[in-house]
Coordinates of C-alpha atoms and ligand atoms in Angstrom, one line a residue:
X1 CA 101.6 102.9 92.8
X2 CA 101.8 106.4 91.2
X3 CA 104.6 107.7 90.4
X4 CA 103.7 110.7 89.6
X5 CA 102.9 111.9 92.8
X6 CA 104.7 110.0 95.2
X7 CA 107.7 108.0 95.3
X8 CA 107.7 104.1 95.8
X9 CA 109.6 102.3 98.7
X10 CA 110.3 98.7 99.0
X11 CA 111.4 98.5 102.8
X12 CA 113.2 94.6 104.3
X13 CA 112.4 94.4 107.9
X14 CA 114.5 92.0 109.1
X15 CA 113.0 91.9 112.7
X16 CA 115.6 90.0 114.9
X17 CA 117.0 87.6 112.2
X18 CA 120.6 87.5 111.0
X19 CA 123.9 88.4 111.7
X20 CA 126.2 92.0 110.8
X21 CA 128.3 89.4 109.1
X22 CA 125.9 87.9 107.1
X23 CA 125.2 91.7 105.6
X24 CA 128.3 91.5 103.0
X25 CA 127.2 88.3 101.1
X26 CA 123.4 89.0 101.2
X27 CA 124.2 92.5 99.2
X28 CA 126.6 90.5 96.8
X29 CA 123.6 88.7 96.0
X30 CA 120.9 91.2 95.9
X31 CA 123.4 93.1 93.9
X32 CA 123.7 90.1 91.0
X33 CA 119.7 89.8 91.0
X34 CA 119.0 93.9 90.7
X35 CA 117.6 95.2 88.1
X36 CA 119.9 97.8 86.2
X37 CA 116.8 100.4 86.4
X38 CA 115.9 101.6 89.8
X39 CA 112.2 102.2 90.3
X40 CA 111.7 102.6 93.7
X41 CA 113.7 103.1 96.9
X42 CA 115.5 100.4 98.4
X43 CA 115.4 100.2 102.3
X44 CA 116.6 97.7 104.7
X45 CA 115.5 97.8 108.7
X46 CA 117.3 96.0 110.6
X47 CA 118.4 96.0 114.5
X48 CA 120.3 98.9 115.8
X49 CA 123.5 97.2 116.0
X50 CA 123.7 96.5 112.8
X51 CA 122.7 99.1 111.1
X52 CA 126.7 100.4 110.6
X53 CA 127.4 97.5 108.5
X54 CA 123.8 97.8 106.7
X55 CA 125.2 101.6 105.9
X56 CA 128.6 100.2 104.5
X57 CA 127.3 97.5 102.6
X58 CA 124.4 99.0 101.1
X59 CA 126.0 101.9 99.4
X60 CA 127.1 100.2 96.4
X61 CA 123.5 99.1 95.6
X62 CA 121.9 102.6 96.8
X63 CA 120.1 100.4 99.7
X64 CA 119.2 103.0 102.7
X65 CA 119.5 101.3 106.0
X66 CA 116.6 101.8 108.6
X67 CA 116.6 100.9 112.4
X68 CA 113.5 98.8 113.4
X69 CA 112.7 100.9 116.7
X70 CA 113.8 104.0 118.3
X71 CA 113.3 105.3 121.8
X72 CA 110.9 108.4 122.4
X73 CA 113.4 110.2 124.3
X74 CA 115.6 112.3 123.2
X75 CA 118.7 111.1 125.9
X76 CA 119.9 110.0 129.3
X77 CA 119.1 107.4 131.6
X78 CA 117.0 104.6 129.6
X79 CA 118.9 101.6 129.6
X80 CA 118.9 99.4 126.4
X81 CA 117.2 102.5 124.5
X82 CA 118.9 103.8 121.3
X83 CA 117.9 107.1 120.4
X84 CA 117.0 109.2 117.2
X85 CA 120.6 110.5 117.1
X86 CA 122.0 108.0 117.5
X87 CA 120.4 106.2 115.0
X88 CA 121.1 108.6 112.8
X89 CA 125.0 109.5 113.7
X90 CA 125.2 105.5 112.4
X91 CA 123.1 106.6 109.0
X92 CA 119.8 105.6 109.2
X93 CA 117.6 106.8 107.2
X94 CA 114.5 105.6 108.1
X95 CA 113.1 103.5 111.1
X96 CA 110.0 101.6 111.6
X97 CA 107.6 102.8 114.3
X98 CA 104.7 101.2 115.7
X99 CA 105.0 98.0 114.4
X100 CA 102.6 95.5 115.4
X101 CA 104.6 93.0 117.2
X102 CA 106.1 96.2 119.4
X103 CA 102.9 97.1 119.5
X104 CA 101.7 93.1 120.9
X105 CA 104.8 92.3 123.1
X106 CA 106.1 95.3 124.5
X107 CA 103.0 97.2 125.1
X108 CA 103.5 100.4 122.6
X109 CA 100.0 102.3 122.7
X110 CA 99.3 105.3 119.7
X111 CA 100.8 108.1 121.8
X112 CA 104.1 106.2 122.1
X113 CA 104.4 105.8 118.4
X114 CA 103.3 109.5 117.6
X115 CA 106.4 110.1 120.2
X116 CA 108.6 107.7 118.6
X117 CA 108.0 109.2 115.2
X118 CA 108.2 112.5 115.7
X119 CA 111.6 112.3 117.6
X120 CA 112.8 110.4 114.6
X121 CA 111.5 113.4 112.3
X122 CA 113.3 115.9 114.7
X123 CA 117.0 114.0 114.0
X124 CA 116.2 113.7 110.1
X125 CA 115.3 109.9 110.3
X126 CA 112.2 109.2 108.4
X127 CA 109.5 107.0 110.1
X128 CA 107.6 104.1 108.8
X129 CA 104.4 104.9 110.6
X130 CA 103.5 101.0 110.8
X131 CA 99.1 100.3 111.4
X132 CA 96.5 97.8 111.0
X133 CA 93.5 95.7 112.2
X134 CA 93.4 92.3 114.4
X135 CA 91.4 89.6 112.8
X136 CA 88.8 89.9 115.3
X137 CA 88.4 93.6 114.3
X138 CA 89.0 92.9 110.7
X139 CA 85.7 89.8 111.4
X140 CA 83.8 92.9 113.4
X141 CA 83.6 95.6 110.1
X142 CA 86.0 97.6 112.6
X143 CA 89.3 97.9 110.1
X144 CA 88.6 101.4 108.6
X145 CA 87.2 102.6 111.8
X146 CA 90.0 101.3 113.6
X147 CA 93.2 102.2 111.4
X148 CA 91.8 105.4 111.1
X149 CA 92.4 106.3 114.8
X150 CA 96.0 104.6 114.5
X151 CA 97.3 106.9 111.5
X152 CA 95.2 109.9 113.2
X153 CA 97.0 109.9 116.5
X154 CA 100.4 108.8 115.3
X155 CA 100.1 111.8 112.9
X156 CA 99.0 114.2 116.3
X157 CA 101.3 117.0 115.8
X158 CA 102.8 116.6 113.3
X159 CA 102.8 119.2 110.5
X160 CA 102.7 119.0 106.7
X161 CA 106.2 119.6 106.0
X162 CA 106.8 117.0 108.2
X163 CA 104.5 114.7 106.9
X164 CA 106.4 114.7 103.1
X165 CA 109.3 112.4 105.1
X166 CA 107.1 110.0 107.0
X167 CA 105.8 106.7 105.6
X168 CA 102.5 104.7 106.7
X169 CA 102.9 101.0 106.3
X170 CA 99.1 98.9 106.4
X171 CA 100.1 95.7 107.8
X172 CA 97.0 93.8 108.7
X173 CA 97.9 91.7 112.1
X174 CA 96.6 88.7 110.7
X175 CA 98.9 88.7 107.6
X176 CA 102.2 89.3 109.2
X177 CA 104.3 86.2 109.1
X178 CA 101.3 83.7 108.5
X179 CA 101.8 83.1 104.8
X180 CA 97.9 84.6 104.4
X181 CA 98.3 87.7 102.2
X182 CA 94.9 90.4 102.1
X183 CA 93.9 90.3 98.6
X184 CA 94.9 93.0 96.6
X185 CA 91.6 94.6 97.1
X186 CA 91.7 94.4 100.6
X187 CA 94.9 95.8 100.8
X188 CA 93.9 98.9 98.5
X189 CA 91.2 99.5 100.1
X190 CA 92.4 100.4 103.0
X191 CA 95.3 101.8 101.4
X192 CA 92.8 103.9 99.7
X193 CA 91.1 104.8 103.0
X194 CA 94.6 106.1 104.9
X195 CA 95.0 108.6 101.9
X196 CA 91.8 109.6 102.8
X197 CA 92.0 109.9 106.3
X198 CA 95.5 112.0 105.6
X199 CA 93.1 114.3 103.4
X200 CA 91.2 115.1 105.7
X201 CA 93.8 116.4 108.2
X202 CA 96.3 117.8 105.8
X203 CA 94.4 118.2 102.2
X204 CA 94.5 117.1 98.9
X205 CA 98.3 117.6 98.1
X206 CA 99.6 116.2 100.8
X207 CA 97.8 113.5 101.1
X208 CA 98.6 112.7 97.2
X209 CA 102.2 112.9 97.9
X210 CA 102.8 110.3 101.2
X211 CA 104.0 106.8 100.3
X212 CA 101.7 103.8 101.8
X213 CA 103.3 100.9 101.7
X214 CA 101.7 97.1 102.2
X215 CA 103.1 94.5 104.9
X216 CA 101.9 91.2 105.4
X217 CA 103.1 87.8 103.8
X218 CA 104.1 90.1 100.8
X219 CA 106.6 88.0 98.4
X220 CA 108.1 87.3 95.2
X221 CA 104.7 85.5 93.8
X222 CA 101.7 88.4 94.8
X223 CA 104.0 91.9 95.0
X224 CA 103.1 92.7 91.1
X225 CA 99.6 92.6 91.6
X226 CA 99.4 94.3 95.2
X227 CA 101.6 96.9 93.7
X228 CA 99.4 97.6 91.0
X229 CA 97.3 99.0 93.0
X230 CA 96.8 102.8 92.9
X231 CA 97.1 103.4 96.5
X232 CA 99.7 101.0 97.8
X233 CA 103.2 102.1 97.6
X234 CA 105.5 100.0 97.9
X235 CA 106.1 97.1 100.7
X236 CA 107.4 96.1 104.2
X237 CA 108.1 92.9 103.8
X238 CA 109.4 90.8 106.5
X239 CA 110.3 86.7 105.3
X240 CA 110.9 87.7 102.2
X241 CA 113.3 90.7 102.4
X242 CA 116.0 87.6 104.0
X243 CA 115.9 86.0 100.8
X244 CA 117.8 88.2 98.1
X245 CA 116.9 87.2 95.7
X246 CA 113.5 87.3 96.4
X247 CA 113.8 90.7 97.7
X248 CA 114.8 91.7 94.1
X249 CA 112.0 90.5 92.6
X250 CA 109.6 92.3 94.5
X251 CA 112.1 94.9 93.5
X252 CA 111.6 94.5 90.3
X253 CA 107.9 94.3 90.4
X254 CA 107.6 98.3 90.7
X255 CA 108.5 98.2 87.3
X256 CA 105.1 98.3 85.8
X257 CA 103.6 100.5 83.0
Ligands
LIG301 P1 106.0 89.3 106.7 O1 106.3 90.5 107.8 O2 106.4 89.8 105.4 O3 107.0 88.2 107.2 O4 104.6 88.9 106.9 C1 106.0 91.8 107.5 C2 106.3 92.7 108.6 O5 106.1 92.3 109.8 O6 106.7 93.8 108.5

């Protein structure tokens, strides 16, 4: 982290677990297990029908709600979509794009999440720009090479201005949901190499200034020392952000130095 430069976000992504009316009592008890401090922000994803009661409940606590998809189009005749507006007309405030299991089950390709982001940035929503390597590619020397192109052409088009509200999340395939975390050297160092791919489009200043977060098995036990790191910015943390009190520890493990 550095929190000099950039702010630090701890983002749940529920995927497609719980229930609206489970939101209530899971905030009582984040709220007990909070620290009194806050040292980062506080986001939950979760799906689009909840995200109302995600709003309402997480105002107490300051926890933004975030959708977990968002359709490129702006409106009209796309059946089960939810749009950008209508994400935020519920009060989202962020949204995950690009996630590896949209990206593994419903065929989303780079263009579609630079699409997906940007209408998110046009409605005032701010993306989590989600990217990362296979194993295989990890096993072939192809991450860097590889994520590269992801944060490259779900940036296309998008300017710097623009750029201060998104968020890139690393989540390496291989870590999401196995329980196999990439070492806190692995993770910064591709952390490390994003900032540097963002330099090279947009410069020094803006490239200091955008949050990358780390997703992938992070939990209660290894956030402190991934966080350490001086590239990775906060977390999108899956399992762990349906555990409260979990979810405020790693919370509480921005609180360094
Ligand atoms: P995980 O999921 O923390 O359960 O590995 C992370 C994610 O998919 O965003």
């Amino acid at each position: 982290m550095n929190r000099k430069y950039r702010k630090t976000v701890i983002a749940g992504n529920w995927k497609m677990n719980m229930l609206a009316s489970e939101i209530k009592p899971f905030m009582e008890e984040l709220k007990a297990n909070l620290p009194k401090a806050r040292t980062c922000e506080m986001v939950l994803c979760v799906p689009g029908v909840m995200v109302p009661a995600m709003v309402k409940a997480g105002k107490d606590c300051k926890v933004a709600a975030g959708g977990e998809d968002v359709s490129c189009f702006e409106k009209g005749a796309y059946t089960g979509e939810v749009s950008a507006s209508q994400l935020a007309d519920v009060g989202a405030k962020y949204c995950i794009v690009g996630h590896s299991e949209r990206r593994q089950y419903h065929g989303e390709d780079d263009m579609l999440v630079n699409a997906k982001a940007r209408a998110l940035l046009d409605k005032g929503i701010m993306p989590i720009i989600c990217v990362g390597e296979s194993l295989e590619q990890r096993e072939s020397n192809l991450t860097m090479e590889y994520v590269a192109y992801q944060v490259k052409a779900a940036l296309s088009g998008i300017d710097a201005s623009q750029l201060r509200r998104c968020v890139i999340a690393y989540e390496p395939i291989w870590a999401i949901g196995t329980g196999k975390t990439a070492t806190a050297e692995q993770a910064q160092e591709v952390c490390e190499g994003i900032r540097a791919v963002i330099r090279g489009i947009y410069g020094a200043r803006p490239a200091r200034a955008v949050s990358i977060l780390y997703g992938g098995s992070m939990n209660a036990k290894n956030a402190y020392e991934l966080l350490a790191q001086p590239d990775i910015d906060g977390g999108l943390i899956g399992g762990a952000s349906l555990k409260p009190v979990d979810f405020a520890t790693i919370i509480k493990a921005t609180d360094q130095g």
